[in-house]
Amino acid sequence: MTHDASTVVELDVRDELRAGREPFQSIMAAVNALRDDEVLLLRAIFEPVPLLKVLTKKGFSHDVQRHAHDDWSVRFWRAATPPAPAAAAVPPSAPAESAVPGREEHATVWLDVRGLEPPEPLTRTLAALETLPAGHQLVQINVRAPQLLFPMLAERGYSCTVDESHADRVLVRIWRGTANELPVTLPLSPRPDTMTLPPIELDVRAIPPREKHPSIFRAFDALQSGQALMLLNDHDPKPLRYQLLAERPDTFEWEYEAEGPELWRVRISRR
């Protein structure tokens, strides 16, 4: 999409991010002030993936351009039509399995994520749960058990079962748990103060740049309190630290264990 220069409103938050300040309020103020014929040109030091998701839900379209590993530009404009819903009622390919035993009262919403690239299966599932009607269950159709999704469901108060009995699909049934229900796919974990949780190593050197930060955030969100993520990268991941400060304030500790020139190793511990 092209836009006449006179319709572009520029906002550069790179210095704020490098200083560790949170520019979210100023970005949203600029977004809310946009006229229908205006485009916001945002300059940042990383791809603002969480912001893209927020503004997509608000009806904005965007395009992203990377100039360097710490220099990104994003254009936002009001979409002509609202985005399509995350989940359809019952897609034609949805199998006809019965509901969770003992939960036949739950109407079912199907979400087929088999053809999607990460992190779309995770983000679409969480978005679908936000609009899931009361008394309904969501069935995610996947090609594998979504391990990163399970701790997020537990944190949000959902229960689920996993059906891996089919050769071509895995069915994850998700419903809002009651006070005396546990997420049946997750074992009870020992208390963090009675065990040492091993760190999780994540080497992002081979991950495409667009997927690096979403992959790191998914791994961080899956950590238990006291557990660490060992991050391996081919450059200083300082932009990630700024994004964590903005999106996960007061939840982590950051420690360099190796600082180049070819390998950076950072221990990110969850508080």
mmCIF file of N, CA, C and O in Angstrom, residues 67-139:
data_model
loop_
_atom_site.group_PDB
_atom_site.id
_atom_site.type_symbol
_atom_site.label_atom_id
_atom_site.label_comp_id
_atom_site.label_asym_id
_atom_site.label_seq_id
_atom_site.Cartn_x
_atom_site.Cartn_y
_atom_site.Cartn_z
ATOM 1 N N HIS A 67 15.368 -2.147 8.630
ATOM 2 C CA HIS A 67 16.520 -1.468 8.040
ATOM 3 C C HIS A 67 17.825 -2.024 8.595
ATOM 4 O O HIS A 67 18.832 -2.077 7.894
ATOM 5 N N ALA A 68 17.814 -2.410 9.870
ATOM 6 C CA ALA A 68 18.965 -3.021 10.548
ATOM 7 C C ALA A 68 18.403 -3.802 11.719
ATOM 8 O O ALA A 68 17.202 -3.753 11.998
ATOM 9 N N HIS A 69 19.270 -4.550 12.441
ATOM 10 C CA HIS A 69 18.736 -5.377 13.520
ATOM 11 C C HIS A 69 18.118 -4.538 14.635
ATOM 12 O O HIS A 69 17.276 -5.018 15.391
ATOM 13 N N ASP A 70 18.513 -3.233 14.735
ATOM 14 C CA ASP A 70 17.945 -2.360 15.759
ATOM 15 C C ASP A 70 17.277 -1.131 15.142
ATOM 16 O O ASP A 70 17.183 -0.080 15.779
ATOM 17 N N ASP A 71 16.800 -1.270 13.922
ATOM 18 C CA ASP A 71 16.144 -0.148 13.247
ATOM 19 C C ASP A 71 14.999 -0.689 12.393
ATOM 20 O O ASP A 71 15.221 -1.359 11.378
ATOM 21 N N TRP A 72 13.761 -0.411 12.828
ATOM 22 C CA TRP A 72 12.563 -0.906 12.153
ATOM 23 C C TRP A 72 11.616 0.270 11.904
ATOM 24 O O TRP A 72 11.582 1.230 12.688
ATOM 25 N N SER A 73 10.860 0.178 10.829
ATOM 26 C CA SER A 73 9.774 1.134 10.589
ATOM 27 C C SER A 73 8.488 0.351 10.342
ATOM 28 O O SER A 73 8.498 -0.681 9.667
ATOM 29 N N VAL A 74 7.398 0.855 10.915
ATOM 30 C CA VAL A 74 6.090 0.219 10.765
ATOM 31 C C VAL A 74 5.077 1.302 10.392
ATOM 32 O O VAL A 74 5.034 2.357 11.036
ATOM 33 N N ARG A 75 4.285 1.027 9.368
ATOM 34 C CA ARG A 75 3.202 1.931 8.977
ATOM 35 C C ARG A 75 1.869 1.346 9.428
ATOM 36 O O ARG A 75 1.604 0.159 9.194
ATOM 37 N N PHE A 76 1.048 2.178 10.047
ATOM 38 C CA PHE A 76 -0.293 1.775 10.482
ATOM 39 C C PHE A 76 -1.321 2.664 9.793
ATOM 40 O O PHE A 76 -1.140 3.881 9.694
ATOM 41 N N TRP A 77 -2.401 2.053 9.338
ATOM 42 C CA TRP A 77 -3.518 2.814 8.788
ATOM 43 C C TRP A 77 -4.813 2.089 9.096
ATOM 44 O O TRP A 77 -4.821 0.889 9.348
ATOM 45 N N ARG A 78 -5.902 2.831 9.113
ATOM 46 C CA ARG A 78 -7.208 2.250 9.428
ATOM 47 C C ARG A 78 -7.669 1.372 8.278
ATOM 48 O O ARG A 78 -7.739 1.822 7.133
ATOM 49 N N ALA A 79 -7.955 0.109 8.577
ATOM 50 C CA ALA A 79 -8.374 -0.833 7.544
ATOM 51 C C ALA A 79 -9.758 -0.474 7.039
ATOM 52 O O ALA A 79 -10.609 0.018 7.786
ATOM 53 N N ALA A 80 -9.986 -0.751 5.755
ATOM 54 C CA ALA A 80 -11.301 -0.458 5.177
ATOM 55 C C ALA A 80 -12.370 -1.360 5.747
ATOM 56 O O ALA A 80 -13.524 -0.974 5.906
ATOM 57 N N THR A 81 -11.990 -2.601 6.076
ATOM 58 C CA THR A 81 -12.931 -3.547 6.663
ATOM 59 C C THR A 81 -12.303 -4.169 7.888
ATOM 60 O O THR A 81 -11.081 -4.309 7.963
ATOM 61 N N PRO A 82 -13.095 -4.556 8.892
ATOM 62 C CA PRO A 82 -12.527 -5.154 10.086
ATOM 63 C C PRO A 82 -11.900 -6.493 9.785
ATOM 64 O O PRO A 82 -12.263 -7.163 8.820
ATOM 65 N N PRO A 83 -10.871 -6.915 10.570
ATOM 66 C CA PRO A 83 -10.231 -8.209 10.340
ATOM 67 C C PRO A 83 -11.196 -9.358 10.541
ATOM 68 O O PRO A 83 -12.165 -9.264 11.281
ATOM 69 N N ALA A 84 -10.922 -10.475 9.858
ATOM 70 C CA ALA A 84 -11.774 -11.649 9.986
ATOM 71 C C ALA A 84 -11.676 -12.217 11.383
ATOM 72 O O ALA A 84 -10.649 -12.100 12.042
ATOM 73 N N PRO A 85 -12.749 -12.840 11.900
ATOM 74 C CA PRO A 85 -12.685 -13.427 13.232
ATOM 75 C C PRO A 85 -11.648 -14.531 13.291
ATOM 76 O O PRO A 85 -11.342 -15.176 12.298
ATOM 77 N N ALA A 86 -11.103 -14.761 14.493
ATOM 78 C CA ALA A 86 -10.024 -15.730 14.652
ATOM 79 C C ALA A 86 -10.504 -17.157 14.443
ATOM 80 O O ALA A 86 -9.755 -18.004 14.032
ATOM 81 N N ALA A 87 -11.749 -17.448 14.762
ATOM 82 C CA ALA A 87 -12.237 -18.831 14.665
ATOM 83 C C ALA A 87 -13.627 -18.845 14.054
ATOM 84 O O ALA A 87 -14.462 -18.000 14.346
ATOM 85 N N ALA A 88 -13.861 -19.815 13.197
ATOM 86 C CA ALA A 88 -15.188 -19.990 12.621
ATOM 87 C C ALA A 88 -16.007 -20.907 13.504
ATOM 88 O O ALA A 88 -15.479 -21.599 14.365
ATOM 89 N N ALA A 89 -17.319 -20.918 13.292
ATOM 90 C CA ALA A 89 -18.177 -21.715 14.160
ATOM 91 C C ALA A 89 -17.867 -23.200 14.031
ATOM 92 O O ALA A 89 -17.454 -23.837 14.981
ATOM 93 N N VAL A 90 -18.033 -23.780 12.839
ATOM 94 C CA VAL A 90 -17.694 -25.186 12.609
ATOM 95 C C VAL A 90 -17.167 -25.300 11.189
ATOM 96 O O VAL A 90 -17.952 -25.317 10.247
ATOM 97 N N PRO A 91 -15.841 -25.336 10.972
ATOM 98 C CA PRO A 91 -15.323 -25.440 9.613
ATOM 99 C C PRO A 91 -15.715 -26.765 8.994
ATOM 100 O O PRO A 91 -15.928 -27.752 9.690
ATOM 101 N N PRO A 92 -15.796 -26.828 7.636
ATOM 102 C CA PRO A 92 -16.215 -28.069 6.968
ATOM 103 C C PRO A 92 -15.323 -29.245 7.305
ATOM 104 O O PRO A 92 -15.773 -30.378 7.311
ATOM 105 N N SER A 93 -14.002 -28.983 7.601
ATOM 106 C CA SER A 93 -13.085 -30.080 7.863
ATOM 107 C C SER A 93 -13.120 -30.552 9.304
ATOM 108 O O SER A 93 -12.410 -31.468 9.668
ATOM 109 N N ALA A 94 -13.926 -29.927 10.155
ATOM 110 C CA ALA A 94 -13.932 -30.284 11.569
ATOM 111 C C ALA A 94 -14.473 -31.692 11.764
ATOM 112 O O ALA A 94 -15.545 -32.018 11.275
ATOM 113 N N PRO A 95 -13.745 -32.557 12.484
ATOM 114 C CA PRO A 95 -14.250 -33.903 12.746
ATOM 115 C C PRO A 95 -15.420 -33.867 13.700
ATOM 116 O O PRO A 95 -15.655 -32.867 14.374
ATOM 117 N N ALA A 96 -16.133 -34.957 13.761
ATOM 118 C CA ALA A 96 -17.383 -34.979 14.517
ATOM 119 C C ALA A 96 -17.246 -35.698 15.840
ATOM 120 O O ALA A 96 -18.185 -36.313 16.311
ATOM 121 N N GLU A 97 -16.047 -35.623 16.460
ATOM 122 C CA GLU A 97 -15.880 -36.278 17.753
ATOM 123 C C GLU A 97 -16.788 -35.640 18.794
ATOM 124 O O GLU A 97 -17.148 -34.475 18.708
ATOM 125 N N SER A 98 -17.120 -36.403 19.816
ATOM 126 C CA SER A 98 -17.996 -35.896 20.862
ATOM 127 C C SER A 98 -17.222 -34.981 21.791
ATOM 128 O O SER A 98 -16.009 -34.899 21.740
ATOM 129 N N ALA A 99 -17.910 -34.303 22.643
ATOM 130 C CA ALA A 99 -17.291 -33.369 23.578
ATOM 131 C C ALA A 99 -16.565 -34.117 24.686
ATOM 132 O O ALA A 99 -16.569 -35.336 24.748
ATOM 133 N N VAL A 100 -15.906 -33.353 25.565
ATOM 134 C CA VAL A 100 -15.210 -33.949 26.693
ATOM 135 C C VAL A 100 -16.196 -34.760 27.521
ATOM 136 O O VAL A 100 -17.302 -34.286 27.803
ATOM 137 N N PRO A 101 -15.838 -35.992 27.894
ATOM 138 C CA PRO A 101 -16.764 -36.791 28.705
ATOM 139 C C PRO A 101 -17.232 -36.030 29.936
ATOM 140 O O PRO A 101 -16.442 -35.450 30.661
ATOM 141 N N GLY A 102 -18.545 -36.077 30.145
ATOM 142 C CA GLY A 102 -19.101 -35.354 31.289
ATOM 143 C C GLY A 102 -19.333 -33.889 31.016
ATOM 144 O O GLY A 102 -19.797 -33.167 31.891
ATOM 145 N N ARG A 103 -18.996 -33.409 29.775
ATOM 146 C CA ARG A 103 -19.148 -32.000 29.456
ATOM 147 C C ARG A 103 -19.948 -31.831 28.167
ATOM 148 O O ARG A 103 -19.687 -30.965 27.353
ATOM 149 N N GLU A 104 -20.922 -32.698 27.965
ATOM 150 C CA GLU A 104 -21.701 -32.649 26.742
ATOM 151 C C GLU A 104 -22.519 -31.366 26.628
ATOM 152 O O GLU A 104 -23.004 -31.034 25.564
ATOM 153 N N GLU A 105 -22.660 -30.620 27.746
ATOM 154 C CA GLU A 105 -23.440 -29.389 27.682
ATOM 155 C C GLU A 105 -22.681 -28.280 26.973
ATOM 156 O O GLU A 105 -23.243 -27.250 26.632
ATOM 157 N N HIS A 106 -21.382 -28.478 26.721
ATOM 158 C CA HIS A 106 -20.585 -27.446 26.092
ATOM 159 C C HIS A 106 -20.787 -27.436 24.580
ATOM 160 O O HIS A 106 -20.512 -28.428 23.912
ATOM 161 N N ALA A 107 -21.238 -26.299 24.033
ATOM 162 C CA ALA A 107 -21.206 -26.130 22.592
ATOM 163 C C ALA A 107 -19.753 -25.959 22.164
ATOM 164 O O ALA A 107 -18.911 -25.548 22.951
ATOM 165 N N THR A 108 -19.439 -26.276 20.908
ATOM 166 C CA THR A 108 -18.053 -26.352 20.470
ATOM 167 C C THR A 108 -17.754 -25.343 19.376
ATOM 168 O O THR A 108 -18.522 -25.180 18.432
ATOM 169 N N VAL A 109 -16.624 -24.666 19.517
ATOM 170 C CA VAL A 109 -16.055 -23.810 18.475
ATOM 171 C C VAL A 109 -14.773 -24.486 18.004
ATOM 172 O O VAL A 109 -13.922 -24.842 18.820
ATOM 173 N N TRP A 110 -14.645 -24.667 16.689
ATOM 174 C CA TRP A 110 -13.484 -25.361 16.121
ATOM 175 C C TRP A 110 -12.492 -24.353 15.570
ATOM 176 O O TRP A 110 -12.877 -23.358 14.949
ATOM 177 N N LEU A 111 -11.207 -24.623 15.764
ATOM 178 C CA LEU A 111 -10.149 -23.748 15.239
ATOM 179 C C LEU A 111 -9.051 -24.628 14.651
ATOM 180 O O LEU A 111 -8.331 -25.317 15.382
ATOM 181 N N ASP A 112 -8.933 -24.621 13.326
ATOM 182 C CA ASP A 112 -7.948 -25.449 12.625
ATOM 183 C C ASP A 112 -6.693 -24.613 12.371
ATOM 184 O O ASP A 112 -6.719 -23.650 11.612
ATOM 185 N N VAL A 113 -5.575 -24.986 13.013
ATOM 186 C CA VAL A 113 -4.330 -24.225 12.887
ATOM 187 C C VAL A 113 -3.245 -25.033 12.184
ATOM 188 O O VAL A 113 -2.068 -24.663 12.238
ATOM 189 N N ARG A 114 -3.613 -26.110 11.517
ATOM 190 C CA ARG A 114 -2.609 -27.021 10.962
ATOM 191 C C ARG A 114 -1.756 -26.391 9.868
ATOM 192 O O ARG A 114 -0.594 -26.754 9.711
ATOM 193 N N GLY A 115 -2.297 -25.454 9.125
ATOM 194 C CA GLY A 115 -1.525 -24.876 8.025
ATOM 195 C C GLY A 115 -0.817 -23.579 8.365
ATOM 196 O O GLY A 115 -0.267 -22.927 7.479
ATOM 197 N N LEU A 116 -0.800 -23.213 9.644
ATOM 198 C CA LEU A 116 -0.253 -21.915 10.035
ATOM 199 C C LEU A 116 1.180 -22.039 10.532
ATOM 200 O O LEU A 116 1.565 -23.037 11.133
ATOM 201 N N GLU A 117 1.965 -20.973 10.295
ATOM 202 C CA GLU A 117 3.339 -20.915 10.787
ATOM 203 C C GLU A 117 3.355 -20.308 12.184
ATOM 204 O O GLU A 117 2.547 -19.435 12.501
ATOM 205 N N PRO A 118 4.276 -20.766 13.063
ATOM 206 C CA PRO A 118 4.399 -20.153 14.387
ATOM 207 C C PRO A 118 4.700 -18.661 14.236
ATOM 208 O O PRO A 118 5.408 -18.268 13.296
ATOM 209 N N PRO A 119 4.161 -17.786 15.101
ATOM 210 C CA PRO A 119 3.398 -18.108 16.312
ATOM 211 C C PRO A 119 1.885 -18.059 16.112
ATOM 212 O O PRO A 119 1.145 -17.938 17.079
ATOM 213 N N GLU A 120 1.415 -18.115 14.847
ATOM 214 C CA GLU A 120 -0.008 -17.951 14.575
ATOM 215 C C GLU A 120 -0.895 -18.955 15.308
ATOM 216 O O GLU A 120 -1.955 -18.570 15.834
ATOM 217 N N PRO A 121 -0.545 -20.275 15.387
ATOM 218 C CA PRO A 121 -1.432 -21.185 16.126
ATOM 219 C C PRO A 121 -1.652 -20.752 17.565
ATOM 220 O O PRO A 121 -2.781 -20.803 18.077
ATOM 221 N N LEU A 122 -0.588 -20.300 18.219
ATOM 222 C CA LEU A 122 -0.700 -19.868 19.620
ATOM 223 C C LEU A 122 -1.521 -18.590 19.742
ATOM 224 O O LEU A 122 -2.456 -18.509 20.547
ATOM 225 N N THR A 123 -1.193 -17.577 18.948
ATOM 226 C CA THR A 123 -1.879 -16.292 19.079
ATOM 227 C C THR A 123 -3.348 -16.390 18.677
ATOM 228 O O THR A 123 -4.203 -15.766 19.300
ATOM 229 N N ARG A 124 -3.655 -17.173 17.653
ATOM 230 C CA ARG A 124 -5.061 -17.305 17.232
ATOM 231 C C ARG A 124 -5.881 -18.061 18.273
ATOM 232 O O ARG A 124 -7.053 -17.754 18.493
ATOM 233 N N THR A 125 -5.251 -19.046 18.908
ATOM 234 C CA THR A 125 -5.972 -19.792 19.942
ATOM 235 C C THR A 125 -6.287 -18.896 21.127
ATOM 236 O O THR A 125 -7.421 -18.885 21.640
ATOM 237 N N LEU A 126 -5.316 -18.127 21.584
ATOM 238 C CA LEU A 126 -5.553 -17.229 22.720
ATOM 239 C C LEU A 126 -6.579 -16.159 22.357
ATOM 240 O O LEU A 126 -7.422 -15.791 23.189
ATOM 241 N N ALA A 127 -6.514 -15.659 21.122
ATOM 242 C CA ALA A 127 -7.500 -14.654 20.695
ATOM 243 C C ALA A 127 -8.896 -15.253 20.642
ATOM 244 O O ALA A 127 -9.882 -14.608 21.029
ATOM 245 N N ALA A 128 -9.006 -16.500 20.156
ATOM 246 C CA ALA A 128 -10.318 -17.152 20.093
ATOM 247 C C ALA A 128 -10.889 -17.374 21.491
ATOM 248 O O ALA A 128 -12.110 -17.264 21.703
ATOM 249 N N LEU A 129 -10.035 -17.675 22.456
ATOM 250 C CA LEU A 129 -10.515 -17.886 23.823
ATOM 251 C C LEU A 129 -11.051 -16.600 24.438
ATOM 252 O O LEU A 129 -11.959 -16.637 25.268
ATOM 253 N N GLU A 130 -10.488 -15.468 24.029
ATOM 254 C CA GLU A 130 -10.956 -14.191 24.570
ATOM 255 C C GLU A 130 -12.408 -13.911 24.189
ATOM 256 O O GLU A 130 -13.118 -13.219 24.912
ATOM 257 N N THR A 131 -12.849 -14.438 23.041
ATOM 258 C CA THR A 131 -14.225 -14.188 22.580
ATOM 259 C C THR A 131 -15.095 -15.439 22.672
ATOM 260 O O THR A 131 -16.202 -15.440 22.130
ATOM 261 N N LEU A 132 -14.602 -16.473 23.342
ATOM 262 C CA LEU A 132 -15.371 -17.718 23.441
ATOM 263 C C LEU A 132 -16.607 -17.487 24.313
ATOM 264 O O LEU A 132 -16.498 -17.054 25.461
ATOM 265 N N PRO A 133 -17.801 -17.784 23.795
ATOM 266 C CA PRO A 133 -19.016 -17.559 24.599
ATOM 267 C C PRO A 133 -19.031 -18.443 25.845
ATOM 268 O O PRO A 133 -18.443 -19.528 25.879
ATOM 269 N N ALA A 134 -19.700 -17.956 26.859
ATOM 270 C CA ALA A 134 -19.840 -18.725 28.099
ATOM 271 C C ALA A 134 -20.514 -20.061 27.806
ATOM 272 O O ALA A 134 -21.454 -20.144 27.012
ATOM 273 N N GLY A 135 -20.024 -21.128 28.444
ATOM 274 C CA GLY A 135 -20.589 -22.443 28.257
ATOM 275 C C GLY A 135 -20.095 -23.172 27.023
ATOM 276 O O GLY A 135 -20.537 -24.280 26.739
ATOM 277 N N HIS A 136 -19.158 -22.569 26.264
ATOM 278 C CA HIS A 136 -18.618 -23.199 25.074
ATOM 279 C C HIS A 136 -17.232 -23.774 25.358
ATOM 280 O O HIS A 136 -16.553 -23.368 26.301
ATOM 281 N N GLN A 137 -16.813 -24.707 24.523
ATOM 282 C CA GLN A 137 -15.437 -25.191 24.543
ATOM 283 C C GLN A 137 -14.808 -24.911 23.188
ATOM 284 O O GLN A 137 -15.495 -24.862 22.163
ATOM 285 N N LEU A 138 -13.511 -24.694 23.189
ATOM 286 C CA LEU A 138 -12.763 -24.489 21.956
ATOM 287 C C LEU A 138 -11.964 -25.750 21.663
ATOM 288 O O LEU A 138 -11.290 -26.278 22.553
ATOM 289 N N VAL A 139 -12.048 -26.241 20.435
ATOM 290 C CA VAL A 139 -11.244 -27.385 20.020
ATOM 291 C C VAL A 139 -10.240 -26.901 18.987
ATOM 292 O O VAL A 139 -10.623 -26.478 17.885
#
